């Protein structure tokens, strides 16, 4: 295996024996085979599209789900990955047959020519991974593009579950995957593809924002309880709001409470979910603390998306763990989505009734709900605070949390920021500082949480609005510093989206991606001023934030 798609890539270069995330080498190889299959589907689908032939929604859904299932910490189940490979081979062959019937010539690529016999899976899987591209820079650009597409797929999948599917995004993703299979682009052309992915990233996040807010209302300022109630509970993790809606409806009146975990916390900010009295609060922290927290929770845990940490062999909660959508874990029950688009959680609810209530880990409240609509309602207050100098600078600290000790930097950085700065956040990165007593500025909390990682879109909308209010020519003239923490591939599409909006001088940590070759990293540094992090003191000095 060779995988270097996330921030935890072993030795800062790549995982080769087993993933630091816990991914087995077999899973990594089957994911390579799945991506190979997805490329085959995409080559055929894109060739048909070019000749104005309509591609089925099944193909679009397959590509989206398959990419999502290969994101870090989403799926550890070899069988479910191989089922997707087989499905992909079937779809690819159907598309090939359709092209032949219409006299449409397809490119001659291994992705289409491989017969797909089961007994060739192992051999093929070993040959089609990241290292198939010998040129380090081309490899870097292709993988940067693929990781952006994975993030795009994740966000699109959530929007699609709410009935928002965008043909342009599907077509772009498949065309980009087809280009990766066919090759032949120059470095500049690959860079252009990557930038185009950023533009599509803005579109997909806007689409998801529209889907979420149309369905569930605009997030509003909310105090979220972090203590527990007396009833047994179900803990729901991940990002899929459609799933939490199903769960809240089905648990109502059952005597079972519902708690959010990690990236599901922002569900509390949506008006549609506030009406549920048994929607008690948020339990625990970011994804990486789940082994201890799931043990203490006592009740069932529902994963709607990543991030799963493989349970230890003696874990007491594995039998209580359920997966859904693109996630999977061997031995854990997978809850399928029905033909009506809903899930039946009755088994989870029945199990919860037999469980003890959660052990209280902490008490109190955290505040959030500062997505674009809410912040724009406060715009006068915010603008006034900036004009008066009460707010000197906003610091975007969105992104991901993770288990590396070096991420303590973000807690220390938040603590060390001067009192006249406001943190804008989204994603699980917030758990590094969202329980600190950082106070407020004239009633504006010093940590404004917009929501999940995809709600970084809200931060961009807010920045664009401020640019308009202050009548600036360039988004970079705003008093905003970007100090973003990344972990997995959704952060890649968020980063590319910000770059496509013209944001410069983004700092990325705790380490720069292993998949950026020195030359590609140089392009990002020279063109966009991308930088890493150093120490809190040095960075505060660099950002002009000391004193
Ligand atoms: Fe955190 Fe994990 Fe949101 Fe990522 S819970 S690192 O999936 O997408 O952010
Ligand atoms: Fe390693 Fe990250 Fe890949 Fe897991 S996802 S195998 S930790 S690089």
XYZ file of C-alpha atoms and ligand atoms in Angstrom:
564
model
C 0.000 0.000 0.000
C 0.964 3.610 -0.354
C -1.286 6.354 0.940
C -0.419 9.965 1.649
C -3.788 11.617 1.446
C -4.127 12.908 5.003
C -2.169 14.976 7.470
C -1.138 11.895 9.442
C 0.758 10.243 6.563
C 3.491 8.184 8.257
C 6.805 10.029 8.687
C 5.307 12.925 6.763
C 5.703 10.966 3.542
C 3.110 8.186 3.369
C 1.728 5.069 5.020
C 3.177 1.892 3.546
C 2.452 -0.998 5.903
C -0.725 0.086 7.630
C -2.384 3.447 7.920
C -1.733 5.599 10.957
C -5.537 5.990 10.759
C -5.847 2.212 11.224
C -6.544 1.397 7.581
C -5.240 -2.080 6.681
C -3.041 -2.508 3.637
C -5.737 -4.673 2.023
C -8.294 -1.872 2.452
C -5.849 0.645 1.001
C -5.254 -1.564 -2.041
C -8.971 -2.177 -2.586
C -9.547 1.558 -2.376
C -6.908 1.999 -5.081
C -8.807 -0.562 -7.154
C -12.073 1.243 -6.478
C -10.571 4.539 -7.630
C -9.278 2.773 -10.743
C -12.807 1.499 -11.386
C -14.273 4.949 -10.772
C -11.851 6.365 -13.328
C -13.021 3.749 -15.841
C -16.655 4.676 -15.250
C -15.739 8.345 -15.560
C -13.819 7.945 -18.835
C -16.788 6.211 -20.461
C -19.388 8.542 -18.919
C -17.460 11.653 -19.958
C -17.042 10.404 -23.533
C -20.808 9.862 -23.732
C -21.526 13.291 -22.226
C -19.242 14.904 -24.791
C -21.533 13.479 -27.455
C -24.581 14.847 -25.601
C -25.656 11.440 -24.311
C -27.357 11.661 -20.921
C -25.576 9.774 -18.150
C -27.735 8.069 -15.537
C -28.173 9.327 -11.990
C -26.972 5.893 -10.889
C -23.548 6.601 -12.405
C -23.410 10.011 -10.720
C -24.362 8.522 -7.355
C -21.894 5.690 -7.732
C -18.939 7.989 -8.459
C -19.906 10.295 -5.601
C -20.338 7.539 -3.035
C -17.248 5.631 -4.155
C -15.020 8.693 -3.797
C -16.544 9.470 -0.410
C -15.951 5.931 0.828
C -12.198 6.363 0.236
C -11.900 9.507 2.377
C -9.802 9.147 5.505
C -11.649 7.454 8.380
C -14.800 6.783 6.385
C -14.684 3.102 5.537
C -12.531 0.302 6.908
C -14.625 -2.560 5.526
C -12.926 -4.474 2.692
C -16.143 -6.215 1.706
C -18.062 -3.019 1.275
C -15.234 -1.514 -0.794
C -15.107 -4.623 -2.996
C -18.881 -4.534 -3.466
C -18.422 -1.023 -4.840
C -15.638 -2.248 -7.167
C -17.976 -4.889 -8.587
C -20.775 -2.417 -8.992
C -18.402 -0.018 -10.760
C -17.250 -2.697 -13.194
C -20.892 -3.385 -14.082
C -21.656 0.293 -14.631
C -18.499 0.776 -16.660
C -19.363 -2.171 -18.899
C -22.878 -0.837 -19.436
C -21.436 2.546 -20.431
C -18.959 0.866 -22.780
C -21.789 -1.077 -24.391
C -23.796 2.095 -24.811
C -20.830 3.855 -26.422
C -20.330 0.915 -28.806
C -24.022 0.877 -29.713
C -23.868 4.568 -30.559
C -20.573 4.311 -32.414
C -18.779 6.537 -29.896
C -15.058 5.836 -29.684
C -13.607 5.559 -26.184
C -10.008 6.308 -25.185
C -7.735 3.299 -24.929
C -6.973 3.191 -21.244
C -6.354 0.316 -18.873
C -9.270 1.526 -16.767
C -11.590 0.509 -19.615
C -9.661 -2.438 -20.948
C -9.227 -4.396 -17.728
C -11.777 -7.193 -17.804
C -12.535 -6.974 -14.115
C -12.431 -10.689 -13.294
C -12.490 -11.333 -9.590
C -9.330 -13.419 -9.633
C -7.406 -10.435 -11.034
C -8.469 -8.023 -8.279
C -5.402 -8.502 -6.102
C -2.907 -8.144 -8.934
C -4.658 -5.125 -10.392
C -5.116 -3.442 -7.012
C -1.383 -3.632 -6.375
C -0.583 -1.950 -9.699
C -2.976 0.988 -9.822
C -2.200 2.951 -6.663
C -0.793 6.429 -6.185
C 2.733 5.365 -7.195
C 1.610 4.281 -10.688
C 2.545 7.821 -11.727
C 6.332 7.911 -11.733
C 6.733 11.667 -12.099
C 6.613 13.177 -8.626
C 5.098 16.494 -9.706
C 2.431 15.004 -11.947
C 1.618 12.544 -9.162
C 1.313 15.399 -6.723
C -1.007 17.411 -8.963
C -3.184 14.431 -9.863
C -3.537 13.413 -6.243
C -4.229 16.997 -5.141
C -7.009 16.988 -7.718
C -8.366 13.609 -6.608
C -8.394 14.647 -2.949
C -10.253 17.815 -3.867
C -12.751 15.661 -5.772
C -13.179 13.405 -2.742
C -14.069 16.393 -0.593
C -16.393 17.663 -3.306
C -18.068 14.251 -3.463
C -18.646 14.250 0.286
C -20.398 17.609 0.247
C -22.330 16.793 -2.883
C -23.529 13.555 -1.354
C -25.052 15.400 1.609
C -26.763 17.851 -0.710
C -28.003 15.005 -2.931
C -29.596 13.305 0.054
C -31.654 16.458 0.477
C -32.646 16.465 -3.189
C -29.985 18.903 -4.418
C -27.924 17.351 -7.193
C -25.960 19.473 -9.629
C -25.231 18.034 -13.076
C -22.373 20.457 -13.674
C -20.581 19.203 -10.578
C -21.068 15.544 -11.544
C -19.841 16.242 -15.072
C -16.808 18.159 -13.791
C -15.837 15.425 -11.360
C -16.102 12.677 -13.929
C -14.290 14.707 -16.579
C -11.452 15.389 -14.127
C -11.223 11.688 -13.234
C -11.219 10.839 -16.935
C -8.334 13.281 -17.505
C -6.402 11.574 -14.726
C -6.911 8.221 -16.459
C -6.095 9.443 -19.951
C -3.276 11.801 -18.911
C -1.288 13.932 -21.324
C -1.835 17.275 -19.591
C 1.036 19.649 -18.949
C 1.867 20.817 -15.450
C 0.138 24.133 -16.171
C -2.957 22.338 -17.401
C -3.081 20.234 -14.247
C -2.737 23.374 -12.130
C -5.666 24.864 -14.068
C -7.710 21.718 -13.381
C -6.948 22.001 -9.687
C -8.063 25.637 -9.686
C -11.240 24.691 -11.499
C -11.858 22.119 -8.789
C -11.662 25.004 -6.308
C -14.361 26.879 -8.226
C -16.529 23.770 -8.173
C -15.771 23.500 -4.470
C -17.402 26.895 -3.923
C -20.396 25.716 -5.946
C -20.796 22.476 -4.050
C -20.556 24.169 -0.658
C -23.069 26.785 -1.784
C -25.351 23.975 -2.948
C -25.085 22.176 0.379
C -25.694 25.433 2.215
C -28.811 25.975 0.135
C -29.967 22.399 0.748
C -29.400 22.578 4.516
C -30.905 26.005 5.038
C -33.891 25.439 2.749
C -34.712 22.225 4.512
C -33.808 23.055 8.094
C -33.756 26.861 8.292
C -30.831 29.208 8.804
C -28.516 28.378 11.698
C -29.030 30.779 14.568
C -27.159 31.653 17.745
C -27.550 28.658 20.014
C -26.276 27.548 23.387
C -25.604 23.826 23.269
C -25.657 21.766 26.450
C -22.555 19.614 26.942
C -23.915 17.743 29.956
C -26.243 14.736 29.908
C -29.823 13.823 30.794
C -31.152 10.838 32.693
C -32.438 8.728 29.792
C -30.479 6.308 27.641
C -29.174 8.041 24.560
C -28.089 7.577 20.971
C -24.975 9.411 19.852
C -24.931 10.525 16.231
C -21.669 11.489 14.552
C -20.594 12.713 11.131
C -22.083 15.380 8.901
C -25.326 14.075 7.386
C -28.268 16.222 8.483
C -30.799 14.054 6.652
C -29.844 11.166 8.907
C -30.188 13.149 12.119
C -33.605 14.293 10.958
C -34.678 10.654 10.537
C -33.235 9.755 13.912
C -34.855 12.644 15.770
C -38.249 11.847 14.260
C -38.011 8.158 15.036
C -36.798 8.593 18.620
C -39.445 11.143 19.577
C -41.581 9.829 22.427
C -39.524 6.651 22.859
C -37.763 7.694 26.053
C -34.447 7.658 24.198
C -32.477 10.892 23.967
C -30.289 12.025 21.074
C -26.843 13.594 21.399
C -24.523 14.918 18.728
C -20.867 14.042 18.510
C -17.991 15.912 16.846
C -19.021 17.349 13.457
C -22.741 16.782 14.160
C -22.695 19.497 16.860
C -23.894 22.214 14.439
C -27.191 20.316 13.942
C -28.247 22.081 17.159
C -28.036 25.432 15.381
C -30.805 24.616 12.878
C -34.341 25.738 13.765
C -35.876 22.502 12.434
C -34.079 20.407 15.037
C -34.589 22.682 18.028
C -38.172 21.592 18.439
C -37.169 18.128 19.614
C -37.170 18.082 23.409
C -35.165 14.858 23.499
C -32.349 16.449 21.463
C -30.273 16.947 24.588
C -26.883 18.274 23.623
C -23.408 17.515 22.355
C -21.380 14.728 23.928
C -17.607 14.757 23.902
C -15.168 16.348 21.541
C -13.620 15.949 18.123
C -13.449 12.565 16.404
C -10.113 11.410 17.731
C -11.239 11.104 21.355
C -13.992 8.658 20.517
C -12.505 5.529 22.074
C -12.854 6.898 25.606
C -15.987 8.889 24.920
C -17.916 6.067 23.239
C -17.088 3.775 26.138
C -18.525 6.313 28.573
C -21.562 7.075 26.431
C -23.069 3.635 27.116
C -25.602 3.821 24.278
C -25.536 3.184 20.515
C -23.384 5.316 18.232
C -24.496 6.100 14.684
C -21.888 7.119 12.103
C -23.318 9.038 9.192
C -19.874 9.902 7.714
C -16.258 9.978 8.833
C -14.376 10.177 11.152
C -14.294 6.620 12.515
C -11.396 5.573 14.765
C -11.094 1.774 14.659
C -12.250 0.427 18.043
C -9.621 -1.475 20.032
C -10.098 -5.266 20.138
C -11.329 -5.051 23.738
C -13.637 -2.079 23.080
C -16.952 -2.367 24.896
C -18.812 -0.273 22.360
C -18.195 -2.074 19.049
C -21.544 -3.880 19.268
C -23.159 -0.491 19.775
C -21.579 1.053 16.690
C -23.636 1.466 13.491
C -22.519 2.841 10.133
C -24.420 4.355 7.227
C -23.940 5.897 3.775
C -20.314 5.723 2.604
C -18.956 4.609 5.976
C -18.264 1.064 7.040
C -16.477 -0.922 9.676
C -16.109 -4.710 9.686
C -18.402 -6.287 12.241
C -20.518 -3.162 12.713
C -24.095 -3.157 11.499
C -24.561 -1.009 8.390
C -27.912 0.730 8.197
C -28.982 0.905 4.577
C -30.882 3.825 3.147
C -34.312 2.671 1.982
C -35.748 3.243 -1.476
C -37.627 6.228 -0.027
C -34.306 7.832 0.965
C -34.833 7.241 4.682
C -33.202 4.958 7.213
C -34.958 2.764 9.716
C -33.324 3.241 13.115
C -35.656 0.884 15.021
C -32.850 -1.568 15.803
C -30.701 1.261 17.162
C -33.571 2.578 19.270
C -34.364 -0.887 20.645
C -30.734 -1.310 21.635
C -30.620 2.127 23.247
C -33.540 1.204 25.482
C -31.459 -1.584 26.998
C -28.471 0.690 27.660
C -27.511 2.812 30.631
C -27.676 6.602 30.296
C -24.433 8.307 29.313
C -21.782 9.060 31.916
C -21.452 12.809 32.308
C -18.075 13.977 30.997
C -18.574 17.698 31.554
C -21.261 20.255 32.182
C -22.029 23.663 30.755
C -22.744 25.073 27.344
C -21.001 26.050 24.167
C -22.250 28.701 21.837
C -22.463 28.520 18.061
C -24.685 29.132 15.063
C -22.753 31.979 13.453
C -23.304 30.986 9.844
C -23.583 33.715 7.210
C -27.243 34.568 7.703
C -26.864 35.027 11.461
C -23.623 36.997 11.186
C -25.088 39.238 8.502
C -27.962 39.989 10.850
C -25.325 41.197 13.277
C -23.437 43.006 10.522
C -24.037 46.515 11.924
C -22.640 45.513 15.281
C -19.653 43.769 13.693
C -18.882 46.646 11.324
C -19.157 49.130 14.177
C -16.766 47.058 16.282
C -14.260 46.969 13.411
C -14.583 50.712 12.753
C -14.157 51.596 16.408
C -11.126 49.336 16.677
C -12.823 47.081 19.254
C -12.218 44.254 16.772
C -8.767 44.595 15.273
C -8.678 41.381 13.324
C -10.571 38.190 12.523
C -8.633 34.968 12.531
C -10.076 32.106 10.511
C -9.136 28.930 12.364
C -11.465 26.561 10.536
C -10.693 23.008 9.484
C -10.048 19.735 11.221
C -8.891 18.547 14.598
C -6.595 15.571 15.049
C -4.716 13.549 17.590
C -1.183 14.800 16.957
C 0.324 16.542 19.952
C 1.536 19.308 17.654
C -2.101 20.400 17.328
C -1.945 21.817 20.848
C -0.544 24.768 18.932
C -4.114 25.729 18.035
C -5.268 25.803 21.665
C -2.217 27.845 22.601
C -2.676 30.129 19.626
C -6.341 30.770 20.511
C -5.371 31.516 24.111
C -2.543 33.834 23.086
C -4.544 35.882 20.597
C -5.018 39.470 21.768
C -8.407 40.372 23.261
C -9.335 42.496 20.250
C -9.375 39.550 17.848
C -12.241 37.248 16.913
C -11.840 33.637 15.808
C -14.004 32.544 12.891
C -14.313 28.782 12.815
C -16.033 25.837 11.138
C -15.311 22.115 11.197
C -14.044 19.964 14.042
C -10.964 22.200 14.464
C -13.059 24.234 16.912
C -12.772 21.630 19.663
C -9.262 22.866 20.292
C -10.655 26.110 21.751
C -14.461 26.185 21.821
C -14.649 25.407 25.524
C -12.102 28.029 26.576
C -13.368 31.137 28.376
C -12.282 33.524 25.616
C -14.980 36.083 26.356
C -16.651 38.512 23.991
C -16.217 41.911 22.387
C -19.213 44.170 22.979
C -21.415 41.077 23.155
C -19.851 39.396 20.102
C -18.307 36.073 21.237
C -14.595 35.809 20.472
C -15.188 32.407 18.852
C -17.805 32.486 16.123
C -18.635 28.947 15.024
C -20.299 28.804 11.608
C -20.850 25.032 11.715
C -19.373 21.984 9.990
C -16.273 22.019 7.782
C -18.464 22.658 4.711
C -19.770 25.756 6.468
C -16.381 27.302 5.785
C -18.470 28.501 2.859
C -20.250 30.746 5.361
C -16.931 32.265 6.364
C -16.230 33.078 2.706
C -19.697 34.646 2.338
C -19.071 36.736 5.453
C -15.669 37.851 4.133
C -17.153 38.809 0.762
C -19.899 40.773 2.511
C -17.367 42.636 4.668
C -15.343 43.442 1.557
C -18.485 45.003 0.084
C -19.370 46.924 3.256
C -15.849 48.323 3.592
C -15.751 49.008 -0.146
C -12.511 47.170 -0.707
C -11.181 46.016 -4.063
C -9.584 42.872 -2.809
C -10.717 40.297 -0.256
C -7.114 40.263 1.026
C -7.394 43.868 2.219
C -9.795 42.739 4.946
C -8.459 42.449 8.502
C -8.581 38.650 8.295
C -5.776 36.174 8.953
C -6.178 32.561 7.844
C -4.613 29.960 10.119
C -6.288 26.730 9.086
C -5.828 23.221 10.477
C -6.273 20.373 8.040
C -6.562 16.632 8.374
C -8.498 14.927 5.594
C -9.617 15.537 2.050
C -12.618 17.744 2.775
C -10.130 20.293 4.013
C -8.460 20.049 0.596
C -11.597 21.163 -1.240
C -12.177 23.909 1.337
C -8.626 25.146 0.735
C -8.975 25.010 -3.055
C -12.309 26.836 -2.790
C -10.721 29.637 -0.758
C -7.875 29.910 -3.268
C -10.348 30.125 -6.122
C -12.038 33.033 -4.320
C -8.718 34.843 -4.342
C -7.808 34.391 -0.670
C -4.048 34.669 -0.229
C -1.527 33.938 2.521
C -3.405 31.022 4.069
C -1.407 29.249 6.743
C -1.897 25.527 6.866
C -0.911 23.223 9.682
C 0.117 21.432 11.695
C 2.176 20.180 8.726
C 1.972 20.769 5.014
C 0.492 17.908 2.956
C 2.831 15.039 2.142
C 1.251 14.878 -1.306
C 2.649 18.257 -2.301
C 5.927 17.708 -4.118
C 8.513 20.458 -3.527
C 7.747 21.931 -6.957
C 3.976 21.897 -6.483
C 4.357 23.345 -2.997
C 6.471 26.100 -4.545
C 3.716 26.934 -7.027
C 1.251 27.267 -4.127
C 3.676 29.389 -2.135
C 4.607 31.649 -5.055
C 1.084 32.063 -6.418
C -1.002 32.110 -3.277
C 1.409 32.815 -0.456
C 0.493 29.529 1.257
C 2.575 28.966 4.353
C 2.946 26.564 7.239
C 2.950 27.289 10.947
C 5.875 27.702 13.329
C 5.484 28.579 17.001
C 2.632 30.551 18.519
C 4.887 33.510 19.334
C 6.561 33.596 15.981
C 3.273 33.285 14.107
C 1.574 35.975 16.184
C 4.504 38.223 15.313
C 4.298 37.277 11.631
C 0.552 37.965 11.539
C 1.069 41.338 13.249
C -0.932 40.153 16.239
C 1.511 40.626 19.082
C 0.384 43.075 21.733
Fe -13.349 16.478 11.304
Fe -13.350 14.236 10.357
Fe -15.450 17.698 8.800
Fe -13.285 16.088 8.660
S -14.798 14.835 11.936
S -11.667 15.646 10.279
O -14.322 14.390 8.718
O -14.851 16.580 7.570
O -13.734 18.026 9.711
Fe -2.068 7.072 6.245
Fe -3.822 9.092 6.221
Fe -3.777 7.317 4.239
Fe -4.674 6.631 6.681
S -5.587 8.091 5.249
S -3.335 5.425 5.359
S -3.245 7.816 7.987
S -2.149 8.777 4.775
